[in-house]
Protein backbone atom coordinates (compact mmCIF):
# COMPACT_ATOMS: atom_id res chain seq x y z
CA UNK A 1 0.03 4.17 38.19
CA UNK A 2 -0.40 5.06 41.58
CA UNK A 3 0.78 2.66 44.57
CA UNK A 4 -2.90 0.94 44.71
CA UNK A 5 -2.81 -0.07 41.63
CA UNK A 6 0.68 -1.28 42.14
CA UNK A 7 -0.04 -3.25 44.97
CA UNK A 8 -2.97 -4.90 42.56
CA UNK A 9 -0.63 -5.84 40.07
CA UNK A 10 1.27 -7.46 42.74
CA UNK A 11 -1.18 -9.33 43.96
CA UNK A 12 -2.52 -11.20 40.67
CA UNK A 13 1.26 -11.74 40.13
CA UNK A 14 1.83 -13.73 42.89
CA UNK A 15 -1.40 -15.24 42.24
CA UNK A 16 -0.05 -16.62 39.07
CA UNK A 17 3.34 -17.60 40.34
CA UNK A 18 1.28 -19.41 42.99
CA UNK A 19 -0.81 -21.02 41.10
CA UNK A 20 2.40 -22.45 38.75
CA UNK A 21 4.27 -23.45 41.44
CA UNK A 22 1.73 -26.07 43.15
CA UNK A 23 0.83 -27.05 39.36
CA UNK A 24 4.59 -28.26 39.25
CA UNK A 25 5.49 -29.50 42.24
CA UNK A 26 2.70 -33.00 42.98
CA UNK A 27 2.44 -34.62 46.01
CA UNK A 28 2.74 -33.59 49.52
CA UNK A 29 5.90 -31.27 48.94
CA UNK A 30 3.64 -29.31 46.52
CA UNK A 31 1.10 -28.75 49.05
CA UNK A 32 4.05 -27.47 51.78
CA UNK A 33 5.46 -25.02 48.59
CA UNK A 34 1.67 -23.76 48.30
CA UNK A 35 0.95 -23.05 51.78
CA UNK A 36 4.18 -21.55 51.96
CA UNK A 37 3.83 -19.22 48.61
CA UNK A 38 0.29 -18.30 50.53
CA UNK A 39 2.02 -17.70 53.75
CA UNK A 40 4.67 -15.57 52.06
CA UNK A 41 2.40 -13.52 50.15
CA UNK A 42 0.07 -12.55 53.50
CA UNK A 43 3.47 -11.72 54.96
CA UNK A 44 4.73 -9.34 52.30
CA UNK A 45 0.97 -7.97 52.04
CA UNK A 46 1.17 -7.51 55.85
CA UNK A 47 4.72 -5.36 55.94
CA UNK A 48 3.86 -3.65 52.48
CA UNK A 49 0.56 -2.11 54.51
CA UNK A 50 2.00 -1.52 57.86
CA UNK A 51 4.79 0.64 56.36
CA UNK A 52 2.41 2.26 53.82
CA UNK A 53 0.35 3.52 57.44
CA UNK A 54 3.45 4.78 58.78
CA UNK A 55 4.54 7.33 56.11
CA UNK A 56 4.33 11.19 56.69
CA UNK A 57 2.12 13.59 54.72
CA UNK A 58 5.41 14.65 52.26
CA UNK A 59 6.68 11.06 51.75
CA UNK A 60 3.31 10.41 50.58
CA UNK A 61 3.03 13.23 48.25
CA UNK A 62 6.46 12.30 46.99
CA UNK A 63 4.93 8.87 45.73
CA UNK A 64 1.90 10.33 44.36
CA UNK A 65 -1.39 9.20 47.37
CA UNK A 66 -3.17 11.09 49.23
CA UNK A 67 -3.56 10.44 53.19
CA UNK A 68 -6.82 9.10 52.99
CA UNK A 69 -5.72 7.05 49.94
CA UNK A 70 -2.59 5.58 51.76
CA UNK A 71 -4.93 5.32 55.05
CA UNK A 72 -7.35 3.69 53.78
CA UNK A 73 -5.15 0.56 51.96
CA UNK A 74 -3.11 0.02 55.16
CA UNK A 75 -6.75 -0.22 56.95
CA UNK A 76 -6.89 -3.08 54.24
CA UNK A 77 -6.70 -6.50 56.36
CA UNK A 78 -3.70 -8.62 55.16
CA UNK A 79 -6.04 -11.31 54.11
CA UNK A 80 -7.41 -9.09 51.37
């Protein structure tokens, strides 16, 4: 599995642990731990893509993506 797909399975992770944690917590603290899990997800997206970008041709080869492959997922907007 190449980084992509990594990055996928990471995403509908944190989905889920997102999802569990504001079906645990009511009230308003719940909604504070949601928008937080949210933030903190964007965040990690964010820094997982910007370093992604900055990788040279060899470190990329030594985790198995192409240029355009790693080029085109930190072109990704955080959001996504």
């Amino acid at each position: 599995m190449g980084t992509i797909g990594t990055i996928q399975l990471l995403r509908k992770r944190d989905a889920g642990v997102a999802a569990s944690a504001a079906k645990s917590k009511p009230g308003s603290f719940g909604a504070f731990l949601r928008l937080w899990r949210a933030y903190s997800v964007l965040a990690s997206r964010r820094r997982s893509r910007l370093a992604l970008g900055e990788l040279s041709a060899e470190q990329l080869k030594d985790i198995g993506l192409t240029e355009v492959e790693a080029r085109r997922e930190a072109a990704v907007p955080f959001w996504r």
